[in-house]
Amino acid sequence: MGADPAPLPPNFLIMINKEPVISIKNINHYYGRGTLRKQILFDISLEIYAGEIVIMTGPSGSGKTTLLSLIGGLRSVQDGSLKFLGEELCGASQSKLVHMRRNIGYIFQAHNLLGFLTARQNVQMAVELNNSISQSAAISQSEAMLTSVGLQERVNYYPDNLSGGQKQRIAIARALVNHPPLVLADEPTAALDKQSGRDVVEIMQRLAKEQGTAILLVTHDNRILDIADRIVEMEDGLLTRDAQNITPKSPNK
């Protein structure tokens, strides 16, 4: 008898049944002009699917943040193809990029909360970008998302009265409250201790699976690699690895 076939990757059905949320083909990117022009990204191709968590690693200066900023519509695509939900962004106008950014959640190392607003109000700001939602619905939606990240007892607290981990939970709630198809996270655990970092990425993982949100997370934190479906590595502007994650799961799972 022949050997048993290799198991299919966990996101196999997602990949064959759906178009990617992000589709990148042969992206090159440059900084500077004339004799100072320097190539930063070299022939990058990558696809990310709904409900998939992709972790990007690599040394400082490898191009991770540049690629993240292109995917997030914070920089214009210069060369190659970058599609978000099937829409080509190479050559896109600034108004189109602004519209696209409203469909992406962002989580950064610095939580970027407004100190004069409560936890609920910080999240509610994101909801109210949709002018068709009433204030009462925005409040309800914001409180429900804060409950989802375990802050139901802190909805009326100001950031100065919360821990770093709690502030990052608010940032996660703000990024996910509108159920975006894509969330981009840049070093979300860098300023957190081990347990707080683990808590916030597990919240991200759970909500991504519940909402079907794709997450691209840039990190140097090897302690959280086990949450990824795939791990991609960058070095010197090149995508050097794109593979299913085989990192052992946390013993707490």
PDB file of C-alpha atoms in Angstrom:
ATOM      1  CA  MET A   1       0.000   0.000   0.000  1.00  0.00           C
ATOM      2  CA  GLY A   2       1.167   3.519  -0.731  1.00  0.00           C
ATOM      3  CA  ALA A   3       1.954   6.082   1.903  1.00  0.00           C
ATOM      4  CA  ASP A   4      -0.860   8.264   3.180  1.00  0.00           C
ATOM      5  CA  PRO A   5      -1.142  11.536   1.271  1.00  0.00           C
ATOM      6  CA  ALA A   6       0.273  14.623   2.937  1.00  0.00           C
ATOM      7  CA  PRO A   7      -2.363  16.611   4.874  1.00  0.00           C
ATOM      8  CA  LEU A   8      -3.783  19.654   3.159  1.00  0.00           C
ATOM      9  CA  PRO A   9      -2.913  23.056   4.627  1.00  0.00           C
ATOM     10  CA  PRO A  10      -5.638  24.382   6.965  1.00  0.00           C
ATOM     11  CA  ASN A  11      -6.563  27.197   4.593  1.00  0.00           C
ATOM     12  CA  PHE A  12      -6.691  24.984   1.481  1.00  0.00           C
ATOM     13  CA  LEU A  13     -10.449  25.336   0.953  1.00  0.00           C
ATOM     14  CA  ILE A  14     -10.229  29.091   1.446  1.00  0.00           C
ATOM     15  CA  MET A  15      -7.531  29.288  -1.212  1.00  0.00           C
ATOM     16  CA  ILE A  16      -9.390  27.289  -3.871  1.00  0.00           C
ATOM     17  CA  ASN A  17     -12.840  28.746  -3.243  1.00  0.00           C
ATOM     18  CA  LYS A  18     -12.137  32.469  -2.903  1.00  0.00           C
ATOM     19  CA  GLU A  19     -10.288  35.268  -4.549  1.00  0.00           C
ATOM     20  CA  PRO A  20      -7.482  36.650  -2.371  1.00  0.00           C
ATOM     21  CA  VAL A  21      -8.103  39.743  -0.277  1.00  0.00           C
ATOM     22  CA  ILE A  22      -4.642  40.943  -1.314  1.00  0.00           C
ATOM     23  CA  SER A  23      -2.911  39.873  -4.520  1.00  0.00           C
ATOM     24  CA  ILE A  24       0.600  41.199  -5.175  1.00  0.00           C
ATOM     25  CA  LYS A  25       2.516  40.388  -8.342  1.00  0.00           C
ATOM     26  CA  ASN A  26       6.051  41.493  -9.177  1.00  0.00           C
ATOM     27  CA  ILE A  27       6.120  44.609  -7.003  1.00  0.00           C
ATOM     28  CA  ASN A  28       9.273  46.736  -7.131  1.00  0.00           C
ATOM     29  CA  HIS A  29       9.711  49.904  -5.107  1.00  0.00           C
ATOM     30  CA  TYR A  30      12.292  52.674  -5.067  1.00  0.00           C
ATOM     31  CA  TYR A  31      13.238  55.612  -2.854  1.00  0.00           C
ATOM     32  CA  GLY A  32      14.910  58.761  -4.105  1.00  0.00           C
ATOM     33  CA  ARG A  33      15.495  60.116  -7.591  1.00  0.00           C
ATOM     34  CA  GLY A  34      18.254  60.283 -10.150  1.00  0.00           C
ATOM     35  CA  THR A  35      21.636  59.107  -8.909  1.00  0.00           C
ATOM     36  CA  LEU A  36      20.185  58.779  -5.376  1.00  0.00           C
ATOM     37  CA  ARG A  37      17.468  56.338  -6.508  1.00  0.00           C
ATOM     38  CA  LYS A  38      17.674  53.109  -4.535  1.00  0.00           C
ATOM     39  CA  GLN A  39      15.596  49.973  -4.981  1.00  0.00           C
ATOM     40  CA  ILE A  40      13.952  48.798  -1.736  1.00  0.00           C
ATOM     41  CA  LEU A  41      11.650  45.963  -2.874  1.00  0.00           C
ATOM     42  CA  PHE A  42      12.516  43.406  -5.546  1.00  0.00           C
ATOM     43  CA  ASP A  43       9.887  41.450  -7.511  1.00  0.00           C
ATOM     44  CA  ILE A  44       7.570  40.739  -4.549  1.00  0.00           C
ATOM     45  CA  SER A  45       4.602  38.402  -5.139  1.00  0.00           C
ATOM     46  CA  LEU A  46       2.196  37.439  -2.349  1.00  0.00           C
ATOM     47  CA  GLU A  47      -1.458  36.497  -1.843  1.00  0.00           C
ATOM     48  CA  ILE A  48      -3.464  36.698   1.404  1.00  0.00           C
ATOM     49  CA  TYR A  49      -6.909  35.150   1.827  1.00  0.00           C
ATOM     50  CA  ALA A  50      -9.942  35.845   4.016  1.00  0.00           C
ATOM     51  CA  GLY A  51      -9.578  34.495   7.556  1.00  0.00           C
ATOM     52  CA  GLU A  52      -5.865  33.866   7.070  1.00  0.00           C
ATOM     53  CA  ILE A  53      -3.229  35.107   9.514  1.00  0.00           C
ATOM     54  CA  VAL A  54       0.120  35.757   7.848  1.00  0.00           C
ATOM     55  CA  ILE A  55       3.132  36.754   9.925  1.00  0.00           C
ATOM     56  CA  MET A  56       5.975  38.588   8.193  1.00  0.00           C
ATOM     57  CA  THR A  57       9.436  38.435   9.732  1.00  0.00           C
ATOM     58  CA  GLY A  58      12.886  39.613   8.761  1.00  0.00           C
ATOM     59  CA  PRO A  59      15.715  41.856   9.958  1.00  0.00           C
ATOM     60  CA  SER A  60      15.356  45.614  10.282  1.00  0.00           C
ATOM     61  CA  GLY A  61      15.760  47.317   6.921  1.00  0.00           C
ATOM     62  CA  SER A  62      14.555  44.309   4.937  1.00  0.00           C
ATOM     63  CA  GLY A  63      11.550  46.141   3.461  1.00  0.00           C
ATOM     64  CA  LYS A  64       8.741  44.851   5.698  1.00  0.00           C
ATOM     65  CA  THR A  65       7.350  48.242   6.681  1.00  0.00           C
ATOM     66  CA  THR A  66       7.600  49.533   3.104  1.00  0.00           C
ATOM     67  CA  LEU A  67       5.604  46.556   1.842  1.00  0.00           C
ATOM     68  CA  LEU A  68       3.061  46.996   4.631  1.00  0.00           C
ATOM     69  CA  SER A  69       2.626  50.668   3.726  1.00  0.00           C
ATOM     70  CA  LEU A  70       2.007  49.763   0.067  1.00  0.00           C
ATOM     71  CA  ILE A  71      -0.577  47.139   1.002  1.00  0.00           C
ATOM     72  CA  GLY A  72      -2.255  49.621   3.333  1.00  0.00           C
ATOM     73  CA  GLY A  73      -2.527  52.325   0.679  1.00  0.00           C
ATOM     74  CA  LEU A  74      -0.191  54.614   2.630  1.00  0.00           C
ATOM     75  CA  ARG A  75       2.230  54.717  -0.323  1.00  0.00           C
ATOM     76  CA  SER A  76       1.543  54.547  -4.043  1.00  0.00           C
ATOM     77  CA  VAL A  77       2.507  51.417  -5.978  1.00  0.00           C
ATOM     78  CA  GLN A  78       5.259  52.307  -8.470  1.00  0.00           C
ATOM     79  CA  ASP A  79       5.846  49.097 -10.413  1.00  0.00           C
ATOM     80  CA  GLY A  80       3.932  45.809 -10.544  1.00  0.00           C
ATOM     81  CA  SER A  81       0.410  44.870  -9.517  1.00  0.00           C
ATOM     82  CA  LEU A  82      -1.289  45.166  -6.138  1.00  0.00           C
ATOM     83  CA  LYS A  83      -4.977  44.286  -5.962  1.00  0.00           C
ATOM     84  CA  PHE A  84      -7.193  44.762  -2.916  1.00  0.00           C
ATOM     85  CA  LEU A  85     -10.493  42.868  -3.207  1.00  0.00           C
ATOM     86  CA  GLY A  86      -9.839  42.634  -6.931  1.00  0.00           C
ATOM     87  CA  GLU A  87      -9.260  46.387  -7.386  1.00  0.00           C
ATOM     88  CA  GLU A  88      -5.925  47.362  -8.934  1.00  0.00           C
ATOM     89  CA  LEU A  89      -4.031  49.953  -6.864  1.00  0.00           C
ATOM     90  CA  CYS A  90      -1.057  50.531  -9.143  1.00  0.00           C
ATOM     91  CA  GLY A  91      -1.670  53.995 -10.546  1.00  0.00           C
ATOM     92  CA  ALA A  92      -4.643  54.565  -8.235  1.00  0.00           C
ATOM     93  CA  SER A  93      -5.656  58.141  -7.430  1.00  0.00           C
ATOM     94  CA  GLN A  94      -5.305  59.505  -3.914  1.00  0.00           C
ATOM     95  CA  SER A  95      -9.094  59.503  -3.518  1.00  0.00           C
ATOM     96  CA  LYS A  96      -9.195  55.813  -4.401  1.00  0.00           C
ATOM     97  CA  LEU A  97      -6.435  55.077  -1.872  1.00  0.00           C
ATOM     98  CA  VAL A  98      -8.340  57.007   0.813  1.00  0.00           C
ATOM     99  CA  HIS A  99     -11.481  54.992   0.066  1.00  0.00           C
ATOM    100  CA  MET A 100      -9.478  51.768   0.250  1.00  0.00           C
ATOM    101  CA  ARG A 101      -7.958  52.691   3.609  1.00  0.00           C
ATOM    102  CA  ARG A 102     -11.454  52.903   5.095  1.00  0.00           C
ATOM    103  CA  ASN A 103     -11.749  49.151   4.480  1.00  0.00           C
ATOM    104  CA  ILE A 104      -8.546  48.270   6.347  1.00  0.00           C
ATOM    105  CA  GLY A 105      -7.911  48.067  10.086  1.00  0.00           C
ATOM    106  CA  TYR A 106      -4.511  49.221  11.361  1.00  0.00           C
ATOM    107  CA  ILE A 107      -2.762  48.162  14.580  1.00  0.00           C
ATOM    108  CA  PHE A 108       0.642  49.623  15.405  1.00  0.00           C
ATOM    109  CA  GLN A 109       3.252  49.252  18.137  1.00  0.00           C
ATOM    110  CA  ALA A 110       2.070  52.576  19.540  1.00  0.00           C
ATOM    111  CA  HIS A 111      -1.651  52.220  20.201  1.00  0.00           C
ATOM    112  CA  ASN A 112      -2.312  55.809  18.995  1.00  0.00           C
ATOM    113  CA  LEU A 113      -5.319  56.325  21.254  1.00  0.00           C
ATOM    114  CA  LEU A 114      -6.677  59.802  21.958  1.00  0.00           C
ATOM    115  CA  GLY A 115      -6.100  60.447  25.648  1.00  0.00           C
ATOM    116  CA  PHE A 116      -9.079  62.771  26.069  1.00  0.00           C
ATOM    117  CA  LEU A 117     -11.505  60.081  24.849  1.00  0.00           C
ATOM    118  CA  THR A 118     -12.697  57.014  26.747  1.00  0.00           C
ATOM    119  CA  ALA A 119     -12.091  53.479  25.490  1.00  0.00           C
ATOM    120  CA  ARG A 120     -15.554  53.420  23.949  1.00  0.00           C
ATOM    121  CA  GLN A 121     -15.153  56.811  22.311  1.00  0.00           C
ATOM    122  CA  ASN A 122     -11.820  55.799  20.761  1.00  0.00           C
ATOM    123  CA  VAL A 123     -13.482  52.783  19.153  1.00  0.00           C
ATOM    124  CA  GLN A 124     -16.646  54.701  18.305  1.00  0.00           C
ATOM    125  CA  MET A 125     -14.646  57.156  16.180  1.00  0.00           C
ATOM    126  CA  ALA A 126     -13.894  54.341  13.737  1.00  0.00           C
ATOM    127  CA  VAL A 127     -17.558  53.317  13.550  1.00  0.00           C
ATOM    128  CA  GLU A 128     -18.673  56.881  12.850  1.00  0.00           C
ATOM    129  CA  LEU A 129     -16.604  57.003   9.657  1.00  0.00           C
ATOM    130  CA  ASN A 130     -19.717  55.342   8.246  1.00  0.00           C
ATOM    131  CA  ASN A 131     -22.178  58.233   8.083  1.00  0.00           C
ATOM    132  CA  SER A 132     -25.155  55.892   7.734  1.00  0.00           C
ATOM    133  CA  ILE A 133     -24.774  54.526  11.278  1.00  0.00           C
ATOM    134  CA  SER A 134     -26.686  56.285  14.054  1.00  0.00           C
ATOM    135  CA  GLN A 135     -24.930  57.386  17.218  1.00  0.00           C
ATOM    136  CA  SER A 136     -26.815  54.845  19.342  1.00  0.00           C
ATOM    137  CA  ALA A 137     -25.821  52.042  16.954  1.00  0.00           C
ATOM    138  CA  ALA A 138     -22.204  53.254  16.988  1.00  0.00           C
ATOM    139  CA  ILE A 139     -22.161  53.206  20.794  1.00  0.00           C
ATOM    140  CA  SER A 140     -23.697  49.727  20.908  1.00  0.00           C
ATOM    141  CA  GLN A 141     -21.285  48.362  18.297  1.00  0.00           C
ATOM    142  CA  SER A 142     -18.273  49.872  20.072  1.00  0.00           C
ATOM    143  CA  GLU A 143     -19.264  48.466  23.458  1.00  0.00           C
ATOM    144  CA  ALA A 144     -19.883  45.028  21.932  1.00  0.00           C
ATOM    145  CA  MET A 145     -16.403  44.994  20.381  1.00  0.00           C
ATOM    146  CA  LEU A 146     -14.771  46.109  23.637  1.00  0.00           C
ATOM    147  CA  THR A 147     -16.599  43.241  25.330  1.00  0.00           C
ATOM    148  CA  SER A 148     -15.153  40.897  22.694  1.00  0.00           C
ATOM    149  CA  VAL A 149     -11.628  41.943  23.688  1.00  0.00           C
ATOM    150  CA  GLY A 150     -12.363  41.572  27.409  1.00  0.00           C
ATOM    151  CA  LEU A 151     -12.764  45.246  28.317  1.00  0.00           C
ATOM    152  CA  GLN A 152     -16.458  45.298  29.187  1.00  0.00           C
ATOM    153  CA  GLU A 153     -15.572  46.731  32.613  1.00  0.00           C
ATOM    154  CA  ARG A 154     -13.338  49.430  31.127  1.00  0.00           C
ATOM    155  CA  VAL A 155     -15.480  51.018  28.395  1.00  0.00           C
ATOM    156  CA  ASN A 156     -15.595  54.392  30.187  1.00  0.00           C
ATOM    157  CA  TYR A 157     -11.944  54.445  31.258  1.00  0.00           C
ATOM    158  CA  TYR A 158      -9.466  56.900  29.781  1.00  0.00           C
ATOM    159  CA  PRO A 159      -6.182  55.541  28.319  1.00  0.00           C
ATOM    160  CA  ASP A 160      -4.069  56.990  31.146  1.00  0.00           C
ATOM    161  CA  ASN A 161      -5.911  54.707  33.563  1.00  0.00           C
ATOM    162  CA  LEU A 162      -5.248  51.529  31.576  1.00  0.00           C
ATOM    163  CA  SER A 163      -2.266  49.195  31.191  1.00  0.00           C
ATOM    164  CA  GLY A 164      -0.295  48.838  27.969  1.00  0.00           C
ATOM    165  CA  GLY A 165      -2.018  45.555  27.186  1.00  0.00           C
ATOM    166  CA  GLN A 166      -5.456  47.076  27.759  1.00  0.00           C
ATOM    167  CA  LYS A 167      -4.616  50.005  25.481  1.00  0.00           C
ATOM    168  CA  GLN A 168      -3.562  47.593  22.754  1.00  0.00           C
ATOM    169  CA  ARG A 169      -6.864  45.731  23.192  1.00  0.00           C
ATOM    170  CA  ILE A 170      -8.659  49.002  22.507  1.00  0.00           C
ATOM    171  CA  ALA A 171      -6.537  49.427  19.372  1.00  0.00           C
ATOM    172  CA  ILE A 172      -7.553  45.920  18.267  1.00  0.00           C
ATOM    173  CA  ALA A 173     -11.210  46.696  18.932  1.00  0.00           C
ATOM    174  CA  ARG A 174     -10.913  49.906  16.915  1.00  0.00           C
ATOM    175  CA  ALA A 175      -9.255  48.070  14.014  1.00  0.00           C
ATOM    176  CA  LEU A 176     -11.857  45.292  13.911  1.00  0.00           C
ATOM    177  CA  VAL A 177     -15.075  47.086  14.895  1.00  0.00           C
ATOM    178  CA  ASN A 178     -16.144  47.678  11.288  1.00  0.00           C
ATOM    179  CA  HIS A 179     -15.407  44.052  10.292  1.00  0.00           C
ATOM    180  CA  PRO A 180     -12.786  45.031   7.697  1.00  0.00           C
ATOM    181  CA  PRO A 181     -11.649  42.419   5.169  1.00  0.00           C
ATOM    182  CA  LEU A 182      -8.009  43.175   6.056  1.00  0.00           C
ATOM    183  CA  VAL A 183      -6.082  44.166   9.192  1.00  0.00           C
ATOM    184  CA  LEU A 184      -2.438  45.249   9.084  1.00  0.00           C
ATOM    185  CA  ALA A 185      -0.474  45.008  12.332  1.00  0.00           C
ATOM    186  CA  ASP A 186       3.055  46.418  12.714  1.00  0.00           C
ATOM    187  CA  GLU A 187       4.889  45.102  15.802  1.00  0.00           C
ATOM    188  CA  PRO A 188       1.710  45.020  17.937  1.00  0.00           C
ATOM    189  CA  THR A 189       3.441  43.227  20.852  1.00  0.00           C
ATOM    190  CA  ALA A 190       6.780  45.053  20.863  1.00  0.00           C
ATOM    191  CA  ALA A 191       5.936  47.258  23.870  1.00  0.00           C
ATOM    192  CA  LEU A 192       4.157  44.529  25.833  1.00  0.00           C
ATOM    193  CA  ASP A 193       5.314  41.930  28.329  1.00  0.00           C
ATOM    194  CA  LYS A 194       5.096  38.235  27.407  1.00  0.00           C
ATOM    195  CA  GLN A 195       1.613  37.560  28.797  1.00  0.00           C
ATOM    196  CA  SER A 196       0.077  40.796  27.519  1.00  0.00           C
ATOM    197  CA  GLY A 197       1.553  40.152  24.078  1.00  0.00           C
ATOM    198  CA  ARG A 198       0.173  36.632  24.057  1.00  0.00           C
ATOM    199  CA  ASP A 199      -3.251  37.874  25.148  1.00  0.00           C
ATOM    200  CA  VAL A 200      -3.556  40.484  22.398  1.00  0.00           C
ATOM    201  CA  VAL A 201      -2.462  38.220  19.538  1.00  0.00           C
ATOM    202  CA  GLU A 202      -4.832  35.468  20.683  1.00  0.00           C
ATOM    203  CA  ILE A 203      -7.651  38.024  20.626  1.00  0.00           C
ATOM    204  CA  MET A 204      -6.623  39.003  17.100  1.00  0.00           C
ATOM    205  CA  GLN A 205      -6.512  35.344  16.084  1.00  0.00           C
ATOM    206  CA  ARG A 206      -9.964  34.588  17.484  1.00  0.00           C
ATOM    207  CA  LEU A 207     -11.630  37.644  15.995  1.00  0.00           C
ATOM    208  CA  ALA A 208      -9.977  37.061  12.606  1.00  0.00           C
ATOM    209  CA  LYS A 209     -11.440  33.564  12.437  1.00  0.00           C
ATOM    210  CA  GLU A 210     -14.869  34.719  13.652  1.00  0.00           C
ATOM    211  CA  GLN A 211     -15.068  37.630  11.209  1.00  0.00           C
ATOM    212  CA  GLY A 212     -13.187  36.078   8.281  1.00  0.00           C
ATOM    213  CA  THR A 213     -10.706  38.955   8.375  1.00  0.00           C
ATOM    214  CA  ALA A 214      -7.290  38.529   6.787  1.00  0.00           C
ATOM    215  CA  ILE A 215      -4.442  39.669   9.044  1.00  0.00           C
ATOM    216  CA  LEU A 216      -0.896  40.544   7.975  1.00  0.00           C
ATOM    217  CA  LEU A 217       1.261  40.969  11.067  1.00  0.00           C
ATOM    218  CA  VAL A 218       4.863  42.204  11.011  1.00  0.00           C
ATOM    219  CA  THR A 219       6.861  41.162  14.055  1.00  0.00           C
ATOM    220  CA  HIS A 220      10.267  40.361  15.516  1.00  0.00           C
ATOM    221  CA  ASP A 221       8.556  38.518  18.386  1.00  0.00           C
ATOM    222  CA  ASN A 222       9.255  34.810  17.923  1.00  0.00           C
ATOM    223  CA  ARG A 223       6.967  33.994  20.871  1.00  0.00           C
ATOM    224  CA  ILE A 224       3.827  34.605  18.798  1.00  0.00           C
ATOM    225  CA  LEU A 225       4.689  32.750  15.580  1.00  0.00           C
ATOM    226  CA  ASP A 226       2.375  29.870  16.492  1.00  0.00           C
ATOM    227  CA  ILE A 227      -0.768  31.938  15.783  1.00  0.00           C
ATOM    228  CA  ALA A 228       0.094  32.226  12.078  1.00  0.00           C
ATOM    229  CA  ASP A 229      -1.354  30.152   9.259  1.00  0.00           C
ATOM    230  CA  ARG A 230       1.612  31.160   7.130  1.00  0.00           C
ATOM    231  CA  ILE A 231       4.992  32.755   7.781  1.00  0.00           C
ATOM    232  CA  VAL A 232       6.716  34.890   5.174  1.00  0.00           C
ATOM    233  CA  GLU A 233      10.260  36.160   5.531  1.00  0.00           C
ATOM    234  CA  MET A 234      11.916  39.171   3.932  1.00  0.00           C
ATOM    235  CA  GLU A 235      15.592  39.963   3.575  1.00  0.00           C
ATOM    236  CA  ASP A 236      17.241  42.766   1.604  1.00  0.00           C
ATOM    237  CA  GLY A 237      13.969  43.622  -0.140  1.00  0.00           C
ATOM    238  CA  LEU A 238      13.339  40.051  -1.274  1.00  0.00           C
ATOM    239  CA  LEU A 239      10.617  37.647  -0.178  1.00  0.00           C
ATOM    240  CA  THR A 240      12.812  34.700   0.782  1.00  0.00           C
ATOM    241  CA  ARG A 241      10.207  32.379   2.288  1.00  0.00           C
ATOM    242  CA  ASP A 242       6.435  31.862   2.070  1.00  0.00           C
ATOM    243  CA  ALA A 243       5.364  28.671   3.785  1.00  0.00           C
ATOM    244  CA  GLN A 244       2.636  27.102   5.874  1.00  0.00           C
ATOM    245  CA  ASN A 245       3.402  27.519   9.558  1.00  0.00           C
ATOM    246  CA  ILE A 246       4.825  24.445  11.278  1.00  0.00           C
ATOM    247  CA  THR A 247       5.663  26.213  14.542  1.00  0.00           C
ATOM    248  CA  PRO A 248       4.474  24.068  17.483  1.00  0.00           C
ATOM    249  CA  LYS A 249       1.321  25.416  19.087  1.00  0.00           C
ATOM    250  CA  SER A 250       1.448  26.969  22.516  1.00  0.00           C
ATOM    251  CA  PRO A 251       0.959  24.420  25.328  1.00  0.00           C
ATOM    252  CA  ASN A 252      -1.853  26.639  26.554  1.00  0.00           C
ATOM    253  CA  LYS A 253      -3.924  25.751  23.491  1.00  0.00           C
TER     254      LYS A 253
END
